[in-house]
PDB file of C-alpha atoms in Angstrom:
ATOM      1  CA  UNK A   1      86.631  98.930  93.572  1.00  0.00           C
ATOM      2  CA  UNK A   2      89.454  99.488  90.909  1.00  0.00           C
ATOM      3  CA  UNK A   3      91.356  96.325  89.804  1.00  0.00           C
ATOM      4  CA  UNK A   4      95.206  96.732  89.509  1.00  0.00           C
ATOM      5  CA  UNK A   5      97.145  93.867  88.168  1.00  0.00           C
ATOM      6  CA  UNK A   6     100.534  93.196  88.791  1.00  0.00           C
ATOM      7  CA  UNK A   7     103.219  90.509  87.154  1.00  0.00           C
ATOM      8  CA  UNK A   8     104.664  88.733  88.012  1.00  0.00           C
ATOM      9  CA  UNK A   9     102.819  86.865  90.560  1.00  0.00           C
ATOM     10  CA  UNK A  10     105.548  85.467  91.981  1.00  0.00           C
ATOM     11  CA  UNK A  11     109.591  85.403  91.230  1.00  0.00           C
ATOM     12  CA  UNK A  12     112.253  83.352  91.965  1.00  0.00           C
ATOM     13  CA  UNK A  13     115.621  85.126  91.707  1.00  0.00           C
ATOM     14  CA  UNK A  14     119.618  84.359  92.226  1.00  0.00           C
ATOM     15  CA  UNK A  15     121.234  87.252  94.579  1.00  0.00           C
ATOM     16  CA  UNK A  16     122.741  90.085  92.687  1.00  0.00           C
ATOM     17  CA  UNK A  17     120.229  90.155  89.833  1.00  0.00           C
ATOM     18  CA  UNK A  18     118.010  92.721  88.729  1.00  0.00           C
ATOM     19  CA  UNK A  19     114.331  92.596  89.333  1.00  0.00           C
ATOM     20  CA  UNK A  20     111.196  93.891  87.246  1.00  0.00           C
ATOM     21  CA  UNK A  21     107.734  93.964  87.819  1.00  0.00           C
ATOM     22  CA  UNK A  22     104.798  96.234  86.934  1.00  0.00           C
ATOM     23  CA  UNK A  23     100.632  97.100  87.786  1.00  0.00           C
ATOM     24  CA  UNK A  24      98.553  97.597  85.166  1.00  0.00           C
ATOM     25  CA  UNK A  25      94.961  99.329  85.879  1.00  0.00           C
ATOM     26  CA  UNK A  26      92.361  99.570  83.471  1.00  0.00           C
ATOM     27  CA  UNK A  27      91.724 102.917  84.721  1.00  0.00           C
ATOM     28  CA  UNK A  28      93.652 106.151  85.208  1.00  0.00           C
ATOM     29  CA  UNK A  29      95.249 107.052  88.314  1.00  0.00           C
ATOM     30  CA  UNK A  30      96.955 110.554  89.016  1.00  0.00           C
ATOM     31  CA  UNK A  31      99.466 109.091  91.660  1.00  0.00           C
ATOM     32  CA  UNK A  32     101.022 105.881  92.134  1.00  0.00           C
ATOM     33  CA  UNK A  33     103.035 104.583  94.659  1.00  0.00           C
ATOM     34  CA  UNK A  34     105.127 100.789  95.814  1.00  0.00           C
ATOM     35  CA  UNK A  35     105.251  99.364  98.739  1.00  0.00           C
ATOM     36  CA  UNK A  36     107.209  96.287 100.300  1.00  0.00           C
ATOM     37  CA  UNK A  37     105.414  94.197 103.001  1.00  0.00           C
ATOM     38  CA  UNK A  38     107.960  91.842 105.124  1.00  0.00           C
ATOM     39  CA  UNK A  39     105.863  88.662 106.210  1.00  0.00           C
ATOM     40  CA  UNK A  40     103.974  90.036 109.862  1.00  0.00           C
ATOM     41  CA  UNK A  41     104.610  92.855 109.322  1.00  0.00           C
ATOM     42  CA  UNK A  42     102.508  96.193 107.630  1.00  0.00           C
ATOM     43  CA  UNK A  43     103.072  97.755 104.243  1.00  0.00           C
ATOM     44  CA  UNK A  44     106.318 100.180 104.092  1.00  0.00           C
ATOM     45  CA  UNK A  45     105.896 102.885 101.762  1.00  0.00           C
ATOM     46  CA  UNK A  46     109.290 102.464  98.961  1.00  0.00           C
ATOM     47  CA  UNK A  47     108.544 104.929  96.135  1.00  0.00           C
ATOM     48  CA  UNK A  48     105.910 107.614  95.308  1.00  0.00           C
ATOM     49  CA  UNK A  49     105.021 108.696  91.833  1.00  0.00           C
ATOM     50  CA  UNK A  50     103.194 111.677  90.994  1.00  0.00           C
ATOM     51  CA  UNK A  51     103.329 112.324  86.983  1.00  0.00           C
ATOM     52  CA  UNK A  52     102.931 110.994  83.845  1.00  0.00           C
ATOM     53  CA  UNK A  53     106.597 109.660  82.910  1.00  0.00           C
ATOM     54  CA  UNK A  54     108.080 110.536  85.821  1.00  0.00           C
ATOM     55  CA  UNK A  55     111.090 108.072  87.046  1.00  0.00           C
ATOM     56  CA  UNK A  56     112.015 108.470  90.129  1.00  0.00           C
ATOM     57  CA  UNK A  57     114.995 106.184  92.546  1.00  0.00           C
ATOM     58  CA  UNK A  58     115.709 105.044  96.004  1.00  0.00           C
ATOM     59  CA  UNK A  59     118.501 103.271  95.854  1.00  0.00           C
ATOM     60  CA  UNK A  60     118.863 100.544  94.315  1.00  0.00           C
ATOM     61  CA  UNK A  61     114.645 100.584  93.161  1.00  0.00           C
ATOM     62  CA  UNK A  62     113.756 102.577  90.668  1.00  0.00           C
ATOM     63  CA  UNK A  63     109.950 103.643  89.390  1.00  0.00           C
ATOM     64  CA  UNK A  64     108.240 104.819  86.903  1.00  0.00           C
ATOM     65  CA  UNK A  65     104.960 106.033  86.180  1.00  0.00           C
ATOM     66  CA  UNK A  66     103.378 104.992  82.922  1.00  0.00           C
ATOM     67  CA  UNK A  67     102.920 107.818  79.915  1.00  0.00           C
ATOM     68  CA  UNK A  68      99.309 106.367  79.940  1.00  0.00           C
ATOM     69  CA  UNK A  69      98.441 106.496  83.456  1.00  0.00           C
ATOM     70  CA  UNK A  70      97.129 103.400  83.643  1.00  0.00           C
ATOM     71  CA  UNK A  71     100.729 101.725  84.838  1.00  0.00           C
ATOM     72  CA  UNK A  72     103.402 101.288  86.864  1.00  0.00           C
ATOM     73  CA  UNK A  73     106.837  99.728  86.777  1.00  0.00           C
ATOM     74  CA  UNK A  74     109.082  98.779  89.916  1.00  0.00           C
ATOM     75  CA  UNK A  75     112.987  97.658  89.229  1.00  0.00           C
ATOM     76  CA  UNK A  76     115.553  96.726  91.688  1.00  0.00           C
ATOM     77  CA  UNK A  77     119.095  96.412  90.891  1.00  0.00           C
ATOM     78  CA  UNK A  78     121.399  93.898  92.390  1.00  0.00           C
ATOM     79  CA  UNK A  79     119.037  92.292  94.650  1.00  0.00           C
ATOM     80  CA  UNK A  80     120.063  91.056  98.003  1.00  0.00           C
ATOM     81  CA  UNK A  81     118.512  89.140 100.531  1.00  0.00           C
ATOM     82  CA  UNK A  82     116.670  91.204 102.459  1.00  0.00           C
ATOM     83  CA  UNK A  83     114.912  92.214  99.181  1.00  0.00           C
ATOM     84  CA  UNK A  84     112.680  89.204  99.871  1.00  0.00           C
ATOM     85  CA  UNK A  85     108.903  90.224 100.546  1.00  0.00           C
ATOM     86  CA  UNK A  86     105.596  90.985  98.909  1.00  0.00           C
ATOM     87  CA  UNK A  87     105.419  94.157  96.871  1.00  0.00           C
ATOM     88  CA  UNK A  88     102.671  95.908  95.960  1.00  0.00           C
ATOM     89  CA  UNK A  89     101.913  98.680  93.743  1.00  0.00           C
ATOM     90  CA  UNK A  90      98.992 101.346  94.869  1.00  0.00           C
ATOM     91  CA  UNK A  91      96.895 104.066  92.820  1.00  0.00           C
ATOM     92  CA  UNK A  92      95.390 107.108  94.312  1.00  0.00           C
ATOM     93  CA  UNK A  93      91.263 107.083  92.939  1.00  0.00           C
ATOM     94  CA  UNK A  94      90.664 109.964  91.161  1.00  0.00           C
ATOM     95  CA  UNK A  95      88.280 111.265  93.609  1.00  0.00           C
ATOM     96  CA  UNK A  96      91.302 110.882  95.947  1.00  0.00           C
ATOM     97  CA  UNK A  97      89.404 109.660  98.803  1.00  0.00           C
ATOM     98  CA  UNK A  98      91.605 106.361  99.078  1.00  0.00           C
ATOM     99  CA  UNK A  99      94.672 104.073  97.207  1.00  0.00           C
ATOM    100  CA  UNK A 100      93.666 100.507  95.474  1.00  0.00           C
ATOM    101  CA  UNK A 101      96.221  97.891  95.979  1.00  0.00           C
ATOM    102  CA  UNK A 102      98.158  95.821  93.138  1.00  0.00           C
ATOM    103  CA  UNK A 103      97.243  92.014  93.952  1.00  0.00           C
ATOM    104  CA  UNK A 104     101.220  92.239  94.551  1.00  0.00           C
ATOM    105  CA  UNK A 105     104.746  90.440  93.581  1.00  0.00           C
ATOM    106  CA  UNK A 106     105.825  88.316  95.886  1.00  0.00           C
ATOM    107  CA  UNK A 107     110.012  87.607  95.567  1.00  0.00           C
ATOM    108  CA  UNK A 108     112.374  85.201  96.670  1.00  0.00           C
ATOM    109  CA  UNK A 109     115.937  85.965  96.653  1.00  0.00           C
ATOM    110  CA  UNK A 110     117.942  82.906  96.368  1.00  0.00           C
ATOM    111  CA  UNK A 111     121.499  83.540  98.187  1.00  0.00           C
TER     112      UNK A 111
ATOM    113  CA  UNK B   1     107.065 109.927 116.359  1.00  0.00           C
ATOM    114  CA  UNK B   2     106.653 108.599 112.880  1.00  0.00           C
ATOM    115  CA  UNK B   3     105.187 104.902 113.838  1.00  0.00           C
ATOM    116  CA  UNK B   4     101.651 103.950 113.778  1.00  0.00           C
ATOM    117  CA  UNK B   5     102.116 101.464 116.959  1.00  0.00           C
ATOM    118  CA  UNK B   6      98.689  98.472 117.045  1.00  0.00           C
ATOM    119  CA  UNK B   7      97.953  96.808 120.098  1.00  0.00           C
ATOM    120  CA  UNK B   8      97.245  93.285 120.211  1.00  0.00           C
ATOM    121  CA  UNK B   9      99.827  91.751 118.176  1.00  0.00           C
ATOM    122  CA  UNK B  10      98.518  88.786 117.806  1.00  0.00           C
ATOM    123  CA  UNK B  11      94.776  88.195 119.013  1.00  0.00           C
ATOM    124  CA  UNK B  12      92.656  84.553 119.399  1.00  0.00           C
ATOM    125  CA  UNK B  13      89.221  84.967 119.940  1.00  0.00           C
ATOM    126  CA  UNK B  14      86.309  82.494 120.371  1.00  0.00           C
ATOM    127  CA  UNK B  15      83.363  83.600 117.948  1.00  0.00           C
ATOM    128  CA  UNK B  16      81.378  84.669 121.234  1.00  0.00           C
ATOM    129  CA  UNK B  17      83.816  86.656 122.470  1.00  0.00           C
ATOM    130  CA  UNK B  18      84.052  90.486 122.046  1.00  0.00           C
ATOM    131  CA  UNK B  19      87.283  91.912 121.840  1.00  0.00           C
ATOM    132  CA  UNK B  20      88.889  94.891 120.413  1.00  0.00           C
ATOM    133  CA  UNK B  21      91.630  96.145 118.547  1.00  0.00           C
ATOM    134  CA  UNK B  22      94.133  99.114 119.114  1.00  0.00           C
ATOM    135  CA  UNK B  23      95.777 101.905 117.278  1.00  0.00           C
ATOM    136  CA  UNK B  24      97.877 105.063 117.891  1.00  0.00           C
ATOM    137  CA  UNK B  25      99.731 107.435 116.074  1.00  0.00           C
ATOM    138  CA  UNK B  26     100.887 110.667 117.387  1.00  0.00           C
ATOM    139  CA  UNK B  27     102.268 112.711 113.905  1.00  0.00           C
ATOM    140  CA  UNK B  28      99.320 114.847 114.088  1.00  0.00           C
ATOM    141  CA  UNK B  29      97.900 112.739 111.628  1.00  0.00           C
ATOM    142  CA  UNK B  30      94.145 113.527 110.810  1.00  0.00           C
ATOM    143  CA  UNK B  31      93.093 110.261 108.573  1.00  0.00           C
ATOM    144  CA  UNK B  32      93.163 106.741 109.760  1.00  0.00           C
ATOM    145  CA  UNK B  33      92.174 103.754 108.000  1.00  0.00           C
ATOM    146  CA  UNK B  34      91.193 100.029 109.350  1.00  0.00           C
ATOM    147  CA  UNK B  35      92.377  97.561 106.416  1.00  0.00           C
ATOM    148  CA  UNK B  36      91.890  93.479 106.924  1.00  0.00           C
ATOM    149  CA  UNK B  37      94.423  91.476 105.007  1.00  0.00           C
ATOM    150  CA  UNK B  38      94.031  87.617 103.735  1.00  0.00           C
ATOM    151  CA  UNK B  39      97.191  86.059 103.521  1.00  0.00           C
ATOM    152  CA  UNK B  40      99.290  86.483 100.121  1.00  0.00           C
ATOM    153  CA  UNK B  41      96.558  89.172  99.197  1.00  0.00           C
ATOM    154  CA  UNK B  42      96.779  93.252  99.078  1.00  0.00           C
ATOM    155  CA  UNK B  43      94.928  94.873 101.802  1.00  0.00           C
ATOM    156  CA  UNK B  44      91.690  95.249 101.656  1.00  0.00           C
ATOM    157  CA  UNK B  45      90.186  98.964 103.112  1.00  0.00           C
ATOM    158  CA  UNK B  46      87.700  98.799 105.786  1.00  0.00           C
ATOM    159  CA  UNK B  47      86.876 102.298 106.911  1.00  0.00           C
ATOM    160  CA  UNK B  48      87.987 105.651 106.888  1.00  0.00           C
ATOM    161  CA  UNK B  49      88.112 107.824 109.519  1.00  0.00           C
ATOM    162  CA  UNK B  50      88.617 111.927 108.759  1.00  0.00           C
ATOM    163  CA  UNK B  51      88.752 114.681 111.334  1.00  0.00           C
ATOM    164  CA  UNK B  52      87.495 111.825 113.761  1.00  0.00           C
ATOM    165  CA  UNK B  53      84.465 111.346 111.335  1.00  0.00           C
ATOM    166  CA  UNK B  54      83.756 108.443 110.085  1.00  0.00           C
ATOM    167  CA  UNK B  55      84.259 108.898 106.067  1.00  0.00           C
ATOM    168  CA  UNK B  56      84.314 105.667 104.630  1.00  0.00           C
ATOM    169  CA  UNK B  57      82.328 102.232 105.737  1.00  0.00           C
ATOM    170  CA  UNK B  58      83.303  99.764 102.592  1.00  0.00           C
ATOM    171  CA  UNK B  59      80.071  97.557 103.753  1.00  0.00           C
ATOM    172  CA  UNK B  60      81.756  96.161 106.752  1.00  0.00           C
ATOM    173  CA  UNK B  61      79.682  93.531 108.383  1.00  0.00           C
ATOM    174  CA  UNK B  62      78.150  94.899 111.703  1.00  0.00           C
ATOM    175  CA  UNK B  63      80.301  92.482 114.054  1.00  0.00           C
ATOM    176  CA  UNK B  64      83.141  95.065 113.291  1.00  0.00           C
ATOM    177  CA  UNK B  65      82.592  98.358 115.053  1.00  0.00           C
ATOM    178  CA  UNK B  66      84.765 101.217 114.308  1.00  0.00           C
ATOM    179  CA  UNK B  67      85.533 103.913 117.190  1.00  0.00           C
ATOM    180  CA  UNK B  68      87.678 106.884 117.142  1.00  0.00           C
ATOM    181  CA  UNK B  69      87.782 108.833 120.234  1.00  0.00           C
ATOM    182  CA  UNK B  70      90.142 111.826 119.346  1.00  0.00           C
ATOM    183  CA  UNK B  71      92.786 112.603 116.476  1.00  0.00           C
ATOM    184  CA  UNK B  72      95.716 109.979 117.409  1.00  0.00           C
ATOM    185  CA  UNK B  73      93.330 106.938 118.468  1.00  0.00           C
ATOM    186  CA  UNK B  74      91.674 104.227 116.400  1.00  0.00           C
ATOM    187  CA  UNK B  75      89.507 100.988 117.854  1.00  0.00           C
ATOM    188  CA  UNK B  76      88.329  98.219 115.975  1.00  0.00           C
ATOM    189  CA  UNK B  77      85.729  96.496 118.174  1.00  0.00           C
ATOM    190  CA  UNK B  78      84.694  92.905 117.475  1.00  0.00           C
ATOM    191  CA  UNK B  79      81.773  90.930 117.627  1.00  0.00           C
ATOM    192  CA  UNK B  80      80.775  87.251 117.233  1.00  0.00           C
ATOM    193  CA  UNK B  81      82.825  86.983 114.696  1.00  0.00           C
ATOM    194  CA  UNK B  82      83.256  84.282 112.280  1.00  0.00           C
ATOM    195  CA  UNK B  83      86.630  81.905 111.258  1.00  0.00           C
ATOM    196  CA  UNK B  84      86.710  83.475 107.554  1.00  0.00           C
ATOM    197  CA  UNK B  85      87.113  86.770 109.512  1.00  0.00           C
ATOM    198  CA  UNK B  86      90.608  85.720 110.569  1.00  0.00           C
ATOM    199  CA  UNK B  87      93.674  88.100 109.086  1.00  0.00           C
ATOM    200  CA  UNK B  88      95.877  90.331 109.476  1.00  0.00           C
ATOM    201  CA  UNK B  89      94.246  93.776 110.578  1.00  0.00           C
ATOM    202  CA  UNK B  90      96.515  97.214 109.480  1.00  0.00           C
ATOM    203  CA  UNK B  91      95.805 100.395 110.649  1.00  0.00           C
ATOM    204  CA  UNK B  92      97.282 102.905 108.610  1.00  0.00           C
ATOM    205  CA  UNK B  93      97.029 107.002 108.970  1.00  0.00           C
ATOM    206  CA  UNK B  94      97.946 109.606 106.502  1.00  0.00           C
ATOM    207  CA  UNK B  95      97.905 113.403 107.132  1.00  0.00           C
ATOM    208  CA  UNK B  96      94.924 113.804 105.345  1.00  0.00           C
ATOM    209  CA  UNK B  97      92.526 111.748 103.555  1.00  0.00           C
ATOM    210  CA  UNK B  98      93.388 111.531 100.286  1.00  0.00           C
ATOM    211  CA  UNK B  99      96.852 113.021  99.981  1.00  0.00           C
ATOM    212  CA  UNK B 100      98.913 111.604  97.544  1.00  0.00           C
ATOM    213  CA  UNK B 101     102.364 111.217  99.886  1.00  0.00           C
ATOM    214  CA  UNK B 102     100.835 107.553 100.937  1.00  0.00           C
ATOM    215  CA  UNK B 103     100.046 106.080 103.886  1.00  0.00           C
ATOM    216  CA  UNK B 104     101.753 105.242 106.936  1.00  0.00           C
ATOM    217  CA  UNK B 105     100.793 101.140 108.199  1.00  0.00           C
ATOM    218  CA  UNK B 106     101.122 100.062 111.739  1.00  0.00           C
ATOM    219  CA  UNK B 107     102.517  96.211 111.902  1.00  0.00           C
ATOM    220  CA  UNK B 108      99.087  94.761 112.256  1.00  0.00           C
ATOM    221  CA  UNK B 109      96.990  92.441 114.733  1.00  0.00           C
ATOM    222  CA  UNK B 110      97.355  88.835 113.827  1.00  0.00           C
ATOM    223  CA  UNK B 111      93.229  87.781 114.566  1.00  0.00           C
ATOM    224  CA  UNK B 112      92.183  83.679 115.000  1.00  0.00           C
ATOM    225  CA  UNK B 113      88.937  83.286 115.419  1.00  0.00           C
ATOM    226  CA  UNK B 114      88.160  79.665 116.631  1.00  0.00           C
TER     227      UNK B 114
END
């Protein structure tokens, strides 16, 4: 299958800062979306991406999609507590039959 | 009805056992996907299942038996399983396979197999 990287692996962060991460791929992907996953619990879709350059906001995250197509960057503002939680990054396979998954961020949110 | 609900939640098995797991959506959905998930790792898919069809088999072992018996059900049966084959199962659905709005995950089956 197709590898997507992201970084940070993990982060440790005070409450109120801003977050970054990205996914890199080493192959193109024509959509790309984030998700958070809260410990037990499934994936929950955050942000979808659909072209090249694109930035795009919920809230406090905002996403963009790479000029290459081969990444993606995720950036929260002001994070809060219940920011805590894995977050992965996604890429639809060109021959759109499924999404890889990022290896994923986790994040702590120190209060 | 926007929830993909999964029955078990949690799920301990003996590796003679068979046992099966549950999942329903009804938003008319007509893709649904079985993913297993190690801990601290991204999901890993399973199978696909499209118009009912099975679409996708990502070389699952044969102790895992995939079932869907109309558009909003999915079943997971379970086999002599082994203890590596202890995760966290997702189900997941989308309106169609391959469409680019994402998928939709159910909260998952914790599985122990002892």
């Amino acid at each position: 299958g197709q590898q997507l990287n992201q970084s940070p692996q993990s982060m440790f962060i005070q409450e109120g800062e801003d977050v970054s991460m990205n996914c890199t791929s080493s192959s193109i992907f024509n959509t790309w979306l984030w998700y958070k996953q809260d410990p037990g619990e499934g994936p929950v879709l955050l942000i979808a991406l659909y072209k090249a350059g694109e930035l795009t906001s919920n809230g406090r995250l905002t996403a963009q999609f790479g000029i290459t197509r081969k990444d993606s960057f995720l950036n929260i503002s002001a994070s809060i507590p219940s920011d805590v939680g894995i977050y992965f990054c996604a890429g639809l396979s060109n021959t759109g039959n499924q999404f890889y998954f990022g290896t994923g961020t986790s994040l702590t949110v120190i209060p | 009805d926007t929830e993909v609900t999964q029955t078990p939640k949690h799920l301990v098995m003996g590796m003679t056992n068979k046992k099966s797991l549950k999942c329903e959506q009804h938003m008319g959905h007509r893709a649904m996907y079985w993913y297993k998930q190690k801990a601290k790792k991204p999901p890993e898919l399973m199978f696909v299942y499209s118009y009912e069809k099975l679409s996708i088999n990502e070389s699952v072992p044969s102790r895992f038996s995939p079932e869907c018996p109309n558009s909003s059900l999915l079943n997971l049966h379970l086999h002599a399983l082994q203890p590596e084959d202890s995760a966290l199962y997702l189900c997941a659905s989308s309106l169609f396979q391959g469409i680019s709005d994402g998928y939709t995950f159910g909260s998952g089956t914790r599985l122990t197999v002892v």
